[in-house]
PDB file of C-alpha atoms and ligand atoms in Angstrom:
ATOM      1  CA  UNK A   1       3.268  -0.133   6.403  1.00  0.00           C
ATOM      2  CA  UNK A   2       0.836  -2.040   3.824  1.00  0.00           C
ATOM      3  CA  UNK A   3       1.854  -1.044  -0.004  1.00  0.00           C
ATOM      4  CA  UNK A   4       0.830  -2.059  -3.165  1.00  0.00           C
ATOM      5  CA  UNK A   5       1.096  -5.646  -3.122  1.00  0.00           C
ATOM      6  CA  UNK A   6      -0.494  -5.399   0.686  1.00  0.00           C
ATOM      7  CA  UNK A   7      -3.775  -3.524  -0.557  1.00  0.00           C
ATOM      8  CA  UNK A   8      -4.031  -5.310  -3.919  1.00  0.00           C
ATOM      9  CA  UNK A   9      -3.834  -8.668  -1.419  1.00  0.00           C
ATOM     10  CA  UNK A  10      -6.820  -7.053   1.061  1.00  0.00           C
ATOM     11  CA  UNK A  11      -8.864  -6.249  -1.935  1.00  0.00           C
ATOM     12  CA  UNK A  12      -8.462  -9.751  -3.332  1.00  0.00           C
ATOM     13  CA  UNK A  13      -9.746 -10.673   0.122  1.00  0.00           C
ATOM     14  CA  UNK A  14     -12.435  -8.257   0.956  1.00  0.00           C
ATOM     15  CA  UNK A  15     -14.252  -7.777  -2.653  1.00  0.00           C
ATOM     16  CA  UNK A  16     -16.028 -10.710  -2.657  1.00  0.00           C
ATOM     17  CA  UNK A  17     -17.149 -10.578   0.846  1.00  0.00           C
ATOM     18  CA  UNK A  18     -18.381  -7.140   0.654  1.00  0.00           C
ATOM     19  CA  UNK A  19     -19.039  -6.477  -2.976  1.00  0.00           C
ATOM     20  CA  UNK A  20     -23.062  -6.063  -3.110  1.00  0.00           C
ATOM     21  CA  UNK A  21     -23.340  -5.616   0.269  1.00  0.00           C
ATOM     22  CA  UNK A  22     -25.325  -3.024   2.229  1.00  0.00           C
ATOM     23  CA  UNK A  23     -23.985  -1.336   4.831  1.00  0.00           C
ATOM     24  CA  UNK A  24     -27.169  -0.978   7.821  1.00  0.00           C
ATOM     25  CA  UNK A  25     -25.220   1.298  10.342  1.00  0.00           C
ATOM     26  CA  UNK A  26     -21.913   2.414  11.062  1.00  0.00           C
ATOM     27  CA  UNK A  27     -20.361   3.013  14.992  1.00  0.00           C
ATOM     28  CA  UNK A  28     -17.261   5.716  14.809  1.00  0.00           C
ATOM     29  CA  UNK A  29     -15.237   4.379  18.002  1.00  0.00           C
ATOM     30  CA  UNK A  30     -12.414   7.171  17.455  1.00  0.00           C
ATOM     31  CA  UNK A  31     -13.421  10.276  15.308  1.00  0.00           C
ATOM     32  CA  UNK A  32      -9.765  11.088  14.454  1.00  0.00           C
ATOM     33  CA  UNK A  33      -9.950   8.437  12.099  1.00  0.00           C
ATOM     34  CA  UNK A  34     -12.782  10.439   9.755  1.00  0.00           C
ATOM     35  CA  UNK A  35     -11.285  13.283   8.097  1.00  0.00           C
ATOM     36  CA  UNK A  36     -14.254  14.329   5.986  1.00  0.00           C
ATOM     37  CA  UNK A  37     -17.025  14.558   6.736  1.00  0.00           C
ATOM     38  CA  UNK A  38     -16.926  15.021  10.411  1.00  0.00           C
ATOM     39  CA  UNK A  39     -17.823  11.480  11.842  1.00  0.00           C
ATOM     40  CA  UNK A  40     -21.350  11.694  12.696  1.00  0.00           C
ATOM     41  CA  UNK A  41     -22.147  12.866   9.021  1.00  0.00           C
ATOM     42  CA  UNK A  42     -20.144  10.296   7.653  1.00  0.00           C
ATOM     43  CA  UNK A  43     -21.835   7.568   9.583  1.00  0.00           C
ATOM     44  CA  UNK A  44     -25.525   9.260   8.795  1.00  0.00           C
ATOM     45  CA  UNK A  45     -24.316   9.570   4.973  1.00  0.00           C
ATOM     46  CA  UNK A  46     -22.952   6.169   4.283  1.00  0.00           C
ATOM     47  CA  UNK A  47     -25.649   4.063   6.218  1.00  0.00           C
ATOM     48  CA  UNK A  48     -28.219   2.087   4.001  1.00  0.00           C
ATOM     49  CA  UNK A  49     -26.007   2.720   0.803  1.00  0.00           C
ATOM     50  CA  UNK A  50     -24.527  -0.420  -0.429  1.00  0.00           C
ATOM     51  CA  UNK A  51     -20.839  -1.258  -1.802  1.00  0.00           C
ATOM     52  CA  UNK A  52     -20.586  -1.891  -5.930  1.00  0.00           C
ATOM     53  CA  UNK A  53     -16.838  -2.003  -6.428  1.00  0.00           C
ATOM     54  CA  UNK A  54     -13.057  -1.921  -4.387  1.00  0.00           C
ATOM     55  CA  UNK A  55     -10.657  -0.048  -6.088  1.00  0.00           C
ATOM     56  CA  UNK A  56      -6.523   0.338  -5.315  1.00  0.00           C
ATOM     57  CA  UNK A  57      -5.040   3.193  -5.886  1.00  0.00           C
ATOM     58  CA  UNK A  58      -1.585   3.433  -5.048  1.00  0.00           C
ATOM     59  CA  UNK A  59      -1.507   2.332  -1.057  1.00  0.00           C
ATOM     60  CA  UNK A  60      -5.141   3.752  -1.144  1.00  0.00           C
ATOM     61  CA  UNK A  61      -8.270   1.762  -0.858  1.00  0.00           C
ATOM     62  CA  UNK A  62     -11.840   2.709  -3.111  1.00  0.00           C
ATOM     63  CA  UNK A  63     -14.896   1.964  -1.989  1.00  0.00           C
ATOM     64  CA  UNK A  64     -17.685   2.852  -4.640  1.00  0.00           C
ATOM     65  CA  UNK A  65     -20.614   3.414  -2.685  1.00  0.00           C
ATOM     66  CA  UNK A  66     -24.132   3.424  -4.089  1.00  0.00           C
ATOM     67  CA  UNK A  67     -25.521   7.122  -4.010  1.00  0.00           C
ATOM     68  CA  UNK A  68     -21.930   7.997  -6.238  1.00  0.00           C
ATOM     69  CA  UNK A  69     -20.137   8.233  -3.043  1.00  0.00           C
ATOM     70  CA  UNK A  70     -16.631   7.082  -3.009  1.00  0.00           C
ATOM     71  CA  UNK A  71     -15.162   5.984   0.424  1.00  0.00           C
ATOM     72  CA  UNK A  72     -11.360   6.005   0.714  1.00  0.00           C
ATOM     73  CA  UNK A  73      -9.370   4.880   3.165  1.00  0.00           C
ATOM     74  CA  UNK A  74      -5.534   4.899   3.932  1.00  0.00           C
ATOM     75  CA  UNK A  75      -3.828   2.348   6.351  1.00  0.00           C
ATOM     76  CA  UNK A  76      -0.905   4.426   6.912  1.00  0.00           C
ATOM     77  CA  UNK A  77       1.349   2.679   9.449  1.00  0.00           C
ATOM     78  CA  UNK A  78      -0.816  -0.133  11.041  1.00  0.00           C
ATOM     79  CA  UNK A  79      -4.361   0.259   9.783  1.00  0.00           C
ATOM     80  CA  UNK A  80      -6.144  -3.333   8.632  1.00  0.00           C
ATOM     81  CA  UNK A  81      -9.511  -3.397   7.121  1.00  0.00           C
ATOM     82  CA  UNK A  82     -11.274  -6.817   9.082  1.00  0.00           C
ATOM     83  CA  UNK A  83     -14.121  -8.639   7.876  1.00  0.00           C
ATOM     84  CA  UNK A  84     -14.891 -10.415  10.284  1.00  0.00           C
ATOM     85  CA  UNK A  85     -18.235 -12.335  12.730  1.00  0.00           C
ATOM     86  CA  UNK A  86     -19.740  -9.978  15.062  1.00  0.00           C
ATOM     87  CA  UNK A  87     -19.450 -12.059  18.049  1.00  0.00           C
ATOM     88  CA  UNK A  88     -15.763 -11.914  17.380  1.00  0.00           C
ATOM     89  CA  UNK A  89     -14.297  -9.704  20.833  1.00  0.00           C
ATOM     90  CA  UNK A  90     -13.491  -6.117  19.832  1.00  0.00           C
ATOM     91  CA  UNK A  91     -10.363  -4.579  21.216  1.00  0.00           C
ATOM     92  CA  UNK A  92      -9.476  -1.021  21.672  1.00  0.00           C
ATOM     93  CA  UNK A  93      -7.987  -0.762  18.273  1.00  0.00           C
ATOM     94  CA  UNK A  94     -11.431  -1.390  17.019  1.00  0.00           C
ATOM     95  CA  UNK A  95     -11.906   1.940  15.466  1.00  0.00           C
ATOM     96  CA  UNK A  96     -14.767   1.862  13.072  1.00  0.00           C
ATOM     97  CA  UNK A  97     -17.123  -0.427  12.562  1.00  0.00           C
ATOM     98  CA  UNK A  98     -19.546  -1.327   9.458  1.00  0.00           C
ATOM     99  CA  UNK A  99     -22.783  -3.572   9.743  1.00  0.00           C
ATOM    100  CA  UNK A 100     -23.219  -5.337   6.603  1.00  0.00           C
ATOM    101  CA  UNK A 101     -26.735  -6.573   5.720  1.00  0.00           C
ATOM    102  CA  UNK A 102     -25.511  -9.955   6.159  1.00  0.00           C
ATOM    103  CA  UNK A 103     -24.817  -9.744   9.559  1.00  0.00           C
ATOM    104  CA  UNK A 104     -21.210  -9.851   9.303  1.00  0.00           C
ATOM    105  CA  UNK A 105     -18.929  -6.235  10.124  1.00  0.00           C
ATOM    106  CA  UNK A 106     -16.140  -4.626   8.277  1.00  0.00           C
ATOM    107  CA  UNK A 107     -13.930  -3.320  10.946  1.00  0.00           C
ATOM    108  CA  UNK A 108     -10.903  -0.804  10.760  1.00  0.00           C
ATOM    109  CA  UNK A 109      -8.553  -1.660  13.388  1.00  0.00           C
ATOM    110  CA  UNK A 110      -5.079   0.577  14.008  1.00  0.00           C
ATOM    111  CA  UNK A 111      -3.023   0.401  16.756  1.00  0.00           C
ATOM    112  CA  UNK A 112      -0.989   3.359  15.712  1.00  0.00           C
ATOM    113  CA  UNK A 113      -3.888   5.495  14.870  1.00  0.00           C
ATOM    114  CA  UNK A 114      -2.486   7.102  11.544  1.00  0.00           C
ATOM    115  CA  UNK A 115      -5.161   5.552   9.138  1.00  0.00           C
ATOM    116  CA  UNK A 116      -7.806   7.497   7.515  1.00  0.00           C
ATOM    117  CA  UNK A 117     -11.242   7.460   6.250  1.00  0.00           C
ATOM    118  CA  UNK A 118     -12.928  10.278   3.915  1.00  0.00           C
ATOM    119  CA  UNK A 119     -16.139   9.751   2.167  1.00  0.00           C
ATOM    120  CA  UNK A 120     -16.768  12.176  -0.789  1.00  0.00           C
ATOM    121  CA  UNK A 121     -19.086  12.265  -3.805  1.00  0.00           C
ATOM    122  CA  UNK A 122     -17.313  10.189  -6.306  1.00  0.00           C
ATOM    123  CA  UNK A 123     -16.876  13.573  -8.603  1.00  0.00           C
ATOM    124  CA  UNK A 124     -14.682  15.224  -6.352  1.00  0.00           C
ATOM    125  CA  UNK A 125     -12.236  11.969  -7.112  1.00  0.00           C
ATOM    126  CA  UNK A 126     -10.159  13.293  -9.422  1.00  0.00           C
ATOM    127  CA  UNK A 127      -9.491  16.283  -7.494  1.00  0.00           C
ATOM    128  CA  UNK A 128      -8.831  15.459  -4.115  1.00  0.00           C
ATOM    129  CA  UNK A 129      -5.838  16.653  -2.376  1.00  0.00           C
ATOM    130  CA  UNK A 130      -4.588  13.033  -1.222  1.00  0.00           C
ATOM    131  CA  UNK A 131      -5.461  11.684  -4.544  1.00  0.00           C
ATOM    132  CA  UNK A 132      -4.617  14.604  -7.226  1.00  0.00           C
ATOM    133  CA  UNK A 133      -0.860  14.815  -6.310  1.00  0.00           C
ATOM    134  CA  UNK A 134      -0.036  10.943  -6.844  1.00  0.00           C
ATOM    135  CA  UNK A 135       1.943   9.598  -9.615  1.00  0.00           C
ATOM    136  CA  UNK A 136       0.389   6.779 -11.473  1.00  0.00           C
ATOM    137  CA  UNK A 137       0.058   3.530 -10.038  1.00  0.00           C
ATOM    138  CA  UNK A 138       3.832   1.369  -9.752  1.00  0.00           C
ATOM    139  CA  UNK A 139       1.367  -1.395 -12.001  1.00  0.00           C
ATOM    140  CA  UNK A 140      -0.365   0.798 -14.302  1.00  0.00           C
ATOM    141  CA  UNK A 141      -0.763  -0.858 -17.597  1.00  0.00           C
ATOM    142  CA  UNK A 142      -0.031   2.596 -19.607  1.00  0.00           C
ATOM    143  CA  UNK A 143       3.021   2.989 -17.477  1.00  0.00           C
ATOM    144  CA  UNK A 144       5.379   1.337 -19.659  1.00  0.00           C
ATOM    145  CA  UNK A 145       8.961   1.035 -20.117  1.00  0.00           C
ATOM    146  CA  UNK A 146       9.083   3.878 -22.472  1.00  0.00           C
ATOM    147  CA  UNK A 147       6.932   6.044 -20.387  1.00  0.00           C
ATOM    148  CA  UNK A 148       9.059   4.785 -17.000  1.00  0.00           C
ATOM    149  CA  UNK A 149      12.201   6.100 -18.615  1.00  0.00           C
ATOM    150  CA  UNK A 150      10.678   9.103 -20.137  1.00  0.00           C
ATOM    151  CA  UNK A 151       9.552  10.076 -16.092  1.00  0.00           C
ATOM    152  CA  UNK A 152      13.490   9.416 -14.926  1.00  0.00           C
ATOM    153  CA  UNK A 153      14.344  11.847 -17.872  1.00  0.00           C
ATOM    154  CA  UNK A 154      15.622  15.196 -16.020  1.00  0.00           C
ATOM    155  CA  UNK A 155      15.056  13.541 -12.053  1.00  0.00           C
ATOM    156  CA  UNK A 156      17.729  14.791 -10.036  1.00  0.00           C
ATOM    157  CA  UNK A 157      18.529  12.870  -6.644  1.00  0.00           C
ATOM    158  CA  UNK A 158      19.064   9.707  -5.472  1.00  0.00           C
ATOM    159  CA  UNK A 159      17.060   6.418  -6.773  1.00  0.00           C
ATOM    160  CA  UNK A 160      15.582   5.359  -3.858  1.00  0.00           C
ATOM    161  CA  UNK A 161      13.890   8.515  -2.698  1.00  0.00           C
ATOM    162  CA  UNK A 162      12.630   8.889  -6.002  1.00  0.00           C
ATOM    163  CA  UNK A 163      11.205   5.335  -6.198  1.00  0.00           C
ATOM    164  CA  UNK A 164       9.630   5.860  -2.782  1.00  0.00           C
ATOM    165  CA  UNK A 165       8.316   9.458  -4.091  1.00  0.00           C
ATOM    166  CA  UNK A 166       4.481   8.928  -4.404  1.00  0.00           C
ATOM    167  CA  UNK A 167       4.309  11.907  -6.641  1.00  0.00           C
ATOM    168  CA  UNK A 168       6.371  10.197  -8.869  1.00  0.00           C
ATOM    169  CA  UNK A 169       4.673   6.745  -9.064  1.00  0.00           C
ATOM    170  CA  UNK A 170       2.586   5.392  -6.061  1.00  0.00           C
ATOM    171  CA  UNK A 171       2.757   2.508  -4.383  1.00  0.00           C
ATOM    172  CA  UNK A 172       6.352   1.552  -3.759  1.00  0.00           C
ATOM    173  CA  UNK A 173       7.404   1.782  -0.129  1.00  0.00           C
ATOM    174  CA  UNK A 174      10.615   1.012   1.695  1.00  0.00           C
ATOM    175  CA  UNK A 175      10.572  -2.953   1.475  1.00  0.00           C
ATOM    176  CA  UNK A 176       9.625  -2.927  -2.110  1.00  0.00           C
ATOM    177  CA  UNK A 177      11.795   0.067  -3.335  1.00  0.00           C
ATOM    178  CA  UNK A 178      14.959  -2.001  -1.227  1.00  0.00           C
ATOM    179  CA  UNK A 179      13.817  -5.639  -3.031  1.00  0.00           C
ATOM    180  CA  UNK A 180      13.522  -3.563  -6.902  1.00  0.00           C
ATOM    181  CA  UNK A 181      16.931  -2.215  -6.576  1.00  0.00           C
ATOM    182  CA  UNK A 182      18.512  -5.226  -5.291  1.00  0.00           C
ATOM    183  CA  UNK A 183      16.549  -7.101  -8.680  1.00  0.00           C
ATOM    184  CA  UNK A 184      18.131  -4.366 -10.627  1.00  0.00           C
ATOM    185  CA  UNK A 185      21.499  -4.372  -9.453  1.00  0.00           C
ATOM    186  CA  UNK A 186      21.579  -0.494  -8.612  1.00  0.00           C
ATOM    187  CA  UNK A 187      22.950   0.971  -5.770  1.00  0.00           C
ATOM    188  CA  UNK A 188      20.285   2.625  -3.714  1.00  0.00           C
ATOM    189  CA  UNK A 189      21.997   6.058  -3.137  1.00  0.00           C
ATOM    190  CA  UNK A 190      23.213   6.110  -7.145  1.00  0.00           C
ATOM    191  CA  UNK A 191      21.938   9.610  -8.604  1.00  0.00           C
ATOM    192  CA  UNK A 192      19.128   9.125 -11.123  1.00  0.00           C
ATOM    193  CA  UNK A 193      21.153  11.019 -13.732  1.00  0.00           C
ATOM    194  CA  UNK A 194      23.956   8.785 -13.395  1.00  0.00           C
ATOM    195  CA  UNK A 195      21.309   5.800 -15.077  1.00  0.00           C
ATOM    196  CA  UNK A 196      21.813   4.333 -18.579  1.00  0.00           C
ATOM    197  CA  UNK A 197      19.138   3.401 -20.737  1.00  0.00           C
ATOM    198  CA  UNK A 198      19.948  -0.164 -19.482  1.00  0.00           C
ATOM    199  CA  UNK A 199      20.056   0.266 -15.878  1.00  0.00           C
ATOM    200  CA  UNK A 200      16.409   1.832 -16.253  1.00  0.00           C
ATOM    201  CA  UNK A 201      14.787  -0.961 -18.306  1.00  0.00           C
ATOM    202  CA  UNK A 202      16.337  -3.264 -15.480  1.00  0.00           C
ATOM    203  CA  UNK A 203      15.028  -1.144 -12.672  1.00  0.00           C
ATOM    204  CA  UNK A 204      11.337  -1.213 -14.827  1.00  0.00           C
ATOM    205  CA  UNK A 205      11.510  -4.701 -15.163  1.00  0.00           C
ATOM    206  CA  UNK A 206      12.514  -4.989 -11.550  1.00  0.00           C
ATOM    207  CA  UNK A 207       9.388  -3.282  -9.869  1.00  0.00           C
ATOM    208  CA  UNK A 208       6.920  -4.864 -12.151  1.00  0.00           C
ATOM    209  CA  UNK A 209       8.238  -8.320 -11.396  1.00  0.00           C
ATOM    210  CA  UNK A 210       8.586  -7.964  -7.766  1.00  0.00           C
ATOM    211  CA  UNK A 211       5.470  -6.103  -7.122  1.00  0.00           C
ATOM    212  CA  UNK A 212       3.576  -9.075  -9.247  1.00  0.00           C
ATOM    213  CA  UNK A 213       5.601 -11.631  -7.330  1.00  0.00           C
ATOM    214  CA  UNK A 214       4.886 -10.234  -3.823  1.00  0.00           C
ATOM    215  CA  UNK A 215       1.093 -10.145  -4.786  1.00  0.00           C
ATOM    216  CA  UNK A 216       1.088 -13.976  -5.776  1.00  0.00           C
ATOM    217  CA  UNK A 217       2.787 -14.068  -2.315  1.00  0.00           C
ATOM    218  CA  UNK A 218      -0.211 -12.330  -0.939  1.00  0.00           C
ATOM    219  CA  UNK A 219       2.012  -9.145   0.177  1.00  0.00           C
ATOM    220  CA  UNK A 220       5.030  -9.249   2.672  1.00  0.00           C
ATOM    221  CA  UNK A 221       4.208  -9.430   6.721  1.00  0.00           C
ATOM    222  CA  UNK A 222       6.841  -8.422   8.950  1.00  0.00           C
ATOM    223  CA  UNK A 223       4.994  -7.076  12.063  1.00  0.00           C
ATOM    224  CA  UNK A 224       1.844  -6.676  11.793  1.00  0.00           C
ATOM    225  CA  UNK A 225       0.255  -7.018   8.051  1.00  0.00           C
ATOM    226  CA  UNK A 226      -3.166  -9.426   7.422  1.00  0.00           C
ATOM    227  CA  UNK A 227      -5.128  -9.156   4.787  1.00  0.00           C
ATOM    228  CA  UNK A 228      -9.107  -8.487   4.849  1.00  0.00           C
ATOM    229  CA  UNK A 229      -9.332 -12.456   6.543  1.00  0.00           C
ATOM    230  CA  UNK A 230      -6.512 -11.904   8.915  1.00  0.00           C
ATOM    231  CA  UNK A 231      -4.483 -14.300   6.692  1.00  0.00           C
ATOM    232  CA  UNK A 232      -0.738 -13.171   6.967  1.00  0.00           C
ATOM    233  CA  UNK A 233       1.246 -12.903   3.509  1.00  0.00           C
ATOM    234  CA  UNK A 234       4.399 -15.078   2.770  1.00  0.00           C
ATOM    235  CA  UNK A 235       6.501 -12.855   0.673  1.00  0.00           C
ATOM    236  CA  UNK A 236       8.859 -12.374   3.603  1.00  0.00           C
ATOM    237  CA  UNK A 237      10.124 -15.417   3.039  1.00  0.00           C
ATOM    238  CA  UNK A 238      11.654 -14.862  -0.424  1.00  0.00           C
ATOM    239  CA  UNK A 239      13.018 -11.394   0.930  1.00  0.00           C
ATOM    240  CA  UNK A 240      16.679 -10.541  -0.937  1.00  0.00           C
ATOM    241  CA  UNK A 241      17.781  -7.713   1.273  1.00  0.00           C
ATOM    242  CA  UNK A 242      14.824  -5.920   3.266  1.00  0.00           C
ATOM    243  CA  UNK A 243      15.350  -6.513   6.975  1.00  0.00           C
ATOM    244  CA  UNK A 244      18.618  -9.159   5.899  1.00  0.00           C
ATOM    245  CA  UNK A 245      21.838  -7.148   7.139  1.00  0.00           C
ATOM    246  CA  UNK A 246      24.587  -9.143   8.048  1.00  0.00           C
ATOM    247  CA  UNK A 247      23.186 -12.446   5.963  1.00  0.00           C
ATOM    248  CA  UNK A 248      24.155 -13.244   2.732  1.00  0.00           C
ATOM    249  CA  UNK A 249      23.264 -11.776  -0.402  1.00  0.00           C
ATOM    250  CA  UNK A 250      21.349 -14.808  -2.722  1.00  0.00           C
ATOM    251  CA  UNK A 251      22.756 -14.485  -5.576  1.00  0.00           C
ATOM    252  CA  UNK A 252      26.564 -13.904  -4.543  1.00  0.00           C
ATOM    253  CA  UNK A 253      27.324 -14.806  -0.690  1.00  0.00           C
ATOM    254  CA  UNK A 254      28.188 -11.253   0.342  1.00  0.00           C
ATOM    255  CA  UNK A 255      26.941  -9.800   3.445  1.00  0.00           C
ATOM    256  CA  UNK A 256      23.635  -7.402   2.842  1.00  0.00           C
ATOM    257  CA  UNK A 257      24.677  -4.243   4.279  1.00  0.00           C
ATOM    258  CA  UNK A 258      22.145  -1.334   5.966  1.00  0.00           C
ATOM    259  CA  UNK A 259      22.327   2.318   5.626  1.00  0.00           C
ATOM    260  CA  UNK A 260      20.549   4.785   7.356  1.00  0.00           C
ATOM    261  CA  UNK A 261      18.993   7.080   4.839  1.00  0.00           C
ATOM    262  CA  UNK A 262      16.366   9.606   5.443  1.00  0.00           C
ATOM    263  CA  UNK A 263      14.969   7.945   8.030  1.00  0.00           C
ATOM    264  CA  UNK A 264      14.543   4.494   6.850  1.00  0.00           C
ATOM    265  CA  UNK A 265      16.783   1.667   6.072  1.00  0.00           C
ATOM    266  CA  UNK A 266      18.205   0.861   2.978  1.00  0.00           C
ATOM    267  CA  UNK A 267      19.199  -2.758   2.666  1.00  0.00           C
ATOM    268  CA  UNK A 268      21.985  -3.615   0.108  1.00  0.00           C
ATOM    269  CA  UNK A 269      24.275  -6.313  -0.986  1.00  0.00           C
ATOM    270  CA  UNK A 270      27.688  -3.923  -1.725  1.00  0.00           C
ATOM    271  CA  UNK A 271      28.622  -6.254  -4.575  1.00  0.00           C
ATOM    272  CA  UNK A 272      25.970  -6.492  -6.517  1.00  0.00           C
ATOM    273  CA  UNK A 273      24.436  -2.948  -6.322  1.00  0.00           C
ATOM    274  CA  UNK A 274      26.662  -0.530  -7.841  1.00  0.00           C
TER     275      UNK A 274
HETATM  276 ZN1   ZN B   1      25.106  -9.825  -4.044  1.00  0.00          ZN
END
């Protein structure tokens, strides 16, 4: 699943290319994938309107759309957001499809078919019920360290499902939230109550330094993650734990070790992670 560093890296990619650009006409290949307005509305509303800014939110992408319309759309699982020639073969993942005034197409492809797409006027932003509930953003400039710890202050539970909490702050998913507590030395099932004022300016540091280094890495593809080009990211390669049981820990030669929790896998190197 894309997260932060993934849709800050297709934003990078797809601004430029689509920033100014009018969008002539819109085919909906799979209505499921428009929650709102119902897809022949959406296609009617968002035709001959043209695209002044991408936005990030969280694992979210914003499209401003002239006409203060805000287009948002959510990869979920396997969703990727394609600029790409029109002669270029469409498969059956080809969802949606947007003809830009250039004669190139923005295309949402998902094989999984979890993604989303919901157009809105951009005033209903603040309010909307995928939006209103998030935490702020994992690289927030007014999330500081003070404010971080302040958060943590009275969370009961373990770390990592608080980390991956999107109430909480958004844009950390199960690679990243693995990689942060590996950085800062924390066991991933230790109780957030059980955290010193050190371990928490660690664990801050942590996530901003390994969500900034995974963007310069242009985001971490394991299966099936491109960016708005169809450029795979490299951060996969400088992976401590995530997806590395049974191999050694870089920084002291134990064995990473993986834990079933929730659902997902925690990744771990038992010495260093207490
Ligand atoms: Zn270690």
């Amino acid at each position: 699943m894309p997260e932060l560093p993934e849709v800050e890296t297709i934003i990078h990619s797809l601004r430029p290319k689509v920033l100014g650009r009018t969008i002539e006409r819109v085919d909906v290949l799979l209505d499921k994938v428009i929650r709102e307005p119902e897809a022949e509305q959406f296609a009617k509303h968002i035709s001959g309107r043209t695209i002044t800014g991408v936005e990030r939110r969280g694992k979210h992408l914003l499209f401003n759309i002239t006409g203060s319309l805000v287009l948002i759309v959510h990869l979920r699982m396997t969703g990727r957001l394609l600029y790409v020639a029109p002669d270029l073969p469409r498969d059956k993942y080809t969802h949606v499809v947007f003809h830009l005034d250039n004669g190139k197409e923005l295309r949402f492809h998902d094989m999984r078919q979890f993604g989303t797409m919901d157009l809105i006027p951009a005033d209903r932003l603040k309010n909307f019920h995928s939006l209103n509930k998030l935490g702020p953003d994992a690289l927030d400039p007014s999330l500081t360290r003070d404010v971080f710890k302040k958060m943590l202050k009275g969370r009961t539970g373990q770390i990592k499902k608080i980390l991956l909490d999107q109430t909480f702050i958004t844009g950390i998913g199960n690679i990243y939230a693995n990689e942060i507590l590996w950085k800062a030395r924390i066991h991933p099932e230790r109780s957030a109550t059980s955290l010193t004022p050190r371990d928490l300016g660690r664990l801050y540091h942590a996530m901003r330094e390994v969500l900034k280094t995974a963007i310069d890495h242009r985001g971490t593809t394991i299966r099936d993650y491109v960016d708005g080009e169809g450029n795979p990211g490299s951060f996969q390669e400088l992976l401590a734990v995530h997806g590395r049981e049974n191999q050694p820990c870089p920084l002291c030669g134990n064995f990473i070790v993986r834990v079933k929790n929730g659902g997902r896998s925690a990744y771990f190197c038992p010495s260093c992670q207490k």
